[in-house]
N, CA, C and O of each residue as an XYZ file, in Angstrom:
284
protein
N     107.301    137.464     85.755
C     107.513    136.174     86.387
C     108.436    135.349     85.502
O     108.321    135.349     84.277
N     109.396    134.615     86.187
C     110.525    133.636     85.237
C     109.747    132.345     84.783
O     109.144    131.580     85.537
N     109.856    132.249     83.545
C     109.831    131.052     83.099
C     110.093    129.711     83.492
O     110.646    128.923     82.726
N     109.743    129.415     84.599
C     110.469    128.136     85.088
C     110.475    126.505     84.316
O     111.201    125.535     84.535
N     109.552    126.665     83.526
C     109.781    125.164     82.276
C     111.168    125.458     81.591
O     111.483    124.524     80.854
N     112.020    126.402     81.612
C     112.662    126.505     80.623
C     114.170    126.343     81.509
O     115.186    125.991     80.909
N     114.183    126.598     82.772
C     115.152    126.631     84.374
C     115.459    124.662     84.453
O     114.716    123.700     84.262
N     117.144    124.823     84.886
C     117.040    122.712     85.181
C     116.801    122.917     86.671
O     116.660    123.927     87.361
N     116.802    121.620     86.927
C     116.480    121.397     88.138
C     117.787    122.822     89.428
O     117.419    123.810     90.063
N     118.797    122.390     89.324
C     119.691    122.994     90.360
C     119.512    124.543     89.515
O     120.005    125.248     90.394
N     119.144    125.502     88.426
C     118.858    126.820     88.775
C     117.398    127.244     89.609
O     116.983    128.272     90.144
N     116.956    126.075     89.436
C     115.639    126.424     90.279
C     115.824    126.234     91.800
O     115.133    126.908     92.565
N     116.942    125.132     92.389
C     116.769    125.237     93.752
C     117.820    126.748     93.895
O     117.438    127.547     94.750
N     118.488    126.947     93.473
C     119.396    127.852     93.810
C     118.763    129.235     93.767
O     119.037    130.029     94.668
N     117.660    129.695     92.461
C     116.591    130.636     93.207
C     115.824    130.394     93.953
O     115.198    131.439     94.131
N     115.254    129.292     94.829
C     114.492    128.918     95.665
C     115.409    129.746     96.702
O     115.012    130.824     97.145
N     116.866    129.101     97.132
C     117.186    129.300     98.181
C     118.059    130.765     98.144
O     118.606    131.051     99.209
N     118.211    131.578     97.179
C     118.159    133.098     97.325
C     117.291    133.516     97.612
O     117.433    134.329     98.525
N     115.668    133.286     97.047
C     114.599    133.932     97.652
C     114.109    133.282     99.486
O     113.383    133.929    100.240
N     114.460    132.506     99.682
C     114.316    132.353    100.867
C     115.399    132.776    101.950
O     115.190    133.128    103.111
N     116.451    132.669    101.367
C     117.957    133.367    102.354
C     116.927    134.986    102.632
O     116.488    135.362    103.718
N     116.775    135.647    101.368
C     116.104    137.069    100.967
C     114.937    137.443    102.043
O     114.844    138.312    102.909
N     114.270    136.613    101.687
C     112.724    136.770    102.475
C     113.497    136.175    104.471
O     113.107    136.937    105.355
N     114.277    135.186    104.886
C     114.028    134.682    106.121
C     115.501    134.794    106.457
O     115.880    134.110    107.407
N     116.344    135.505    105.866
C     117.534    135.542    106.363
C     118.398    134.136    106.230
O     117.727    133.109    106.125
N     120.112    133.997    106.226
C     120.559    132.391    105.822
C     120.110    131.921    107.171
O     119.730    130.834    106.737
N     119.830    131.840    108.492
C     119.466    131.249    109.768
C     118.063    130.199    109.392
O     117.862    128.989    109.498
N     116.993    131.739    108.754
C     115.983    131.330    108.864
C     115.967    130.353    107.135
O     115.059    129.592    106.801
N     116.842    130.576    106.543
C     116.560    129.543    105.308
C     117.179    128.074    105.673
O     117.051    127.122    104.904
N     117.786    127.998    106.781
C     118.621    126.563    106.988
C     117.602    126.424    107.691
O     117.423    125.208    107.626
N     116.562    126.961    108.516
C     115.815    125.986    109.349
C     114.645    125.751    108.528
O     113.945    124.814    108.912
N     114.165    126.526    107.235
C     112.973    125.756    106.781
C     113.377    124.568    105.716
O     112.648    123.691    105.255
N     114.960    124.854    105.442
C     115.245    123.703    104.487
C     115.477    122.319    105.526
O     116.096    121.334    105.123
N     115.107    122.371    106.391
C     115.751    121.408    107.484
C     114.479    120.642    107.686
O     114.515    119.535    108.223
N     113.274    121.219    107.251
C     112.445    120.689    107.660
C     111.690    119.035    106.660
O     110.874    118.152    106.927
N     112.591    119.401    105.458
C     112.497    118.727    103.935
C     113.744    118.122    103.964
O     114.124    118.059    102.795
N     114.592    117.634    104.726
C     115.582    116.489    104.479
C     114.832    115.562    104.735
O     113.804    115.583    105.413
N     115.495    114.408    104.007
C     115.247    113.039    103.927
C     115.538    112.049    105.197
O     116.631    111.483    105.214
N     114.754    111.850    106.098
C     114.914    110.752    106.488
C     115.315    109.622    106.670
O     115.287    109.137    105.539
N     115.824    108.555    107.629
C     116.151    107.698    107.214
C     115.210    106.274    107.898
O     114.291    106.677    108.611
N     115.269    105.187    107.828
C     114.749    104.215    108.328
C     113.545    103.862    107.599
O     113.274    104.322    106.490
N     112.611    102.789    108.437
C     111.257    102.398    107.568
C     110.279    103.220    108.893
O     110.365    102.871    110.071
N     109.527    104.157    108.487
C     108.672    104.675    109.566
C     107.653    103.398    110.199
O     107.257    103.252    111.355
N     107.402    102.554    108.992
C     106.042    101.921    109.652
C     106.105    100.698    110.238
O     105.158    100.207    110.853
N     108.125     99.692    109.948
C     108.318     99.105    110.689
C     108.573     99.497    111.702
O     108.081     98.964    112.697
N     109.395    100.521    111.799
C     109.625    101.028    113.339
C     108.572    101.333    113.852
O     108.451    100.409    114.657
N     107.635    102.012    113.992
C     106.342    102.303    114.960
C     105.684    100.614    115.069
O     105.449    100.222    116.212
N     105.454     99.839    114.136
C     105.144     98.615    114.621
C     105.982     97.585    115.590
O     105.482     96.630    116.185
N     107.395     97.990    115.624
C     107.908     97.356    116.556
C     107.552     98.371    118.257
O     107.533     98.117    119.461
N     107.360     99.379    117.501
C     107.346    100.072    119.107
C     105.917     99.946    119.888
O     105.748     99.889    121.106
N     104.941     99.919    118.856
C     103.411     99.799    119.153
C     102.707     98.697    119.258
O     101.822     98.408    120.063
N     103.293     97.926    118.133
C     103.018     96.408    118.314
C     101.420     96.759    117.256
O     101.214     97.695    116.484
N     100.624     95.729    117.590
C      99.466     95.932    116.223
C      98.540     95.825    117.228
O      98.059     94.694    117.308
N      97.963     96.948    118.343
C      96.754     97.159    119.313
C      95.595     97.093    118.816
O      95.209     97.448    117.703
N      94.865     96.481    119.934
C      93.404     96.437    119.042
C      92.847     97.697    119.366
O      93.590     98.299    120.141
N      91.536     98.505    118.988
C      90.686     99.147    119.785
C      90.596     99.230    121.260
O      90.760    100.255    121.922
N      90.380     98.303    121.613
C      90.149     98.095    123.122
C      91.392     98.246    124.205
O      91.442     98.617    125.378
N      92.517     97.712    123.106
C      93.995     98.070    123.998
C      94.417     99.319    123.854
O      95.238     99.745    124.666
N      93.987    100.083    122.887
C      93.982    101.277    122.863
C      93.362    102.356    123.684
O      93.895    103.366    124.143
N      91.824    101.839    123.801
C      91.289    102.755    125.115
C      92.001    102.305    126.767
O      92.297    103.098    127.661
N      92.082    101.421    126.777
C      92.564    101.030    128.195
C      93.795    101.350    128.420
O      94.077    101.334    129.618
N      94.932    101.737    127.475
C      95.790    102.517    127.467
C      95.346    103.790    127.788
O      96.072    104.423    128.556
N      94.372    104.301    127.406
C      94.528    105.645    127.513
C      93.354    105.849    128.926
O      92.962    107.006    129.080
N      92.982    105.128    129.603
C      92.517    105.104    130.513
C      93.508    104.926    131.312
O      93.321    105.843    132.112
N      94.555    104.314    131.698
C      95.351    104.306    132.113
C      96.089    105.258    132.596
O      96.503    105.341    133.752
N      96.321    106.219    131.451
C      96.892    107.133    131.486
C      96.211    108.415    132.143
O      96.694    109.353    132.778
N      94.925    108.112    131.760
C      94.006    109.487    132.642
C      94.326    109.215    133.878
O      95.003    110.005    134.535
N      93.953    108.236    134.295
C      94.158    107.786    135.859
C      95.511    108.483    136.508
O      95.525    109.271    137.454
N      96.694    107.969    135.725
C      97.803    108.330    136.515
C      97.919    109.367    136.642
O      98.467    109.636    137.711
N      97.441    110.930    135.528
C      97.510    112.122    135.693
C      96.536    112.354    136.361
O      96.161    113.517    136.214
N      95.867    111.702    137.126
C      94.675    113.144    137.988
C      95.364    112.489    139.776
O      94.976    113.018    140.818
């Protein structure tokens, strides 16, 4: 096994992403590295502008709502 305390940061991603090209093919290594990019925006302002701050109760009646329309 390699020593990795002794590896800088970029020889370690660069065997990361030989052993994963290796093991998942380059297709399958761009889609699991895809899954670990960075984001952008504030997640929790945005869902509060979209959700607003529901109580309990607006929450079930939402989702009563919603049963209703699907049956």
């Amino acid at each position: 096994m390699l020593d990795v305390t002794k590896l800088t940061q970029a020889e370690i991603r660069r065997l990361g992403i030989e052993a994963l090209t290796q093991a998942l093919g380059p297709a399958g290594m761009a889609r699991f590295m895809q899954q670990f990019e960075k984001g952008s925006g504030d997640y929790t302002t945005d869902r509060d502008e979209i959700l607003g701050n529901p109580t309990l109760d607006e929450i079930f009646a939402r989702i009563e709502e919603r049963r209703k329309q699907s049956e």
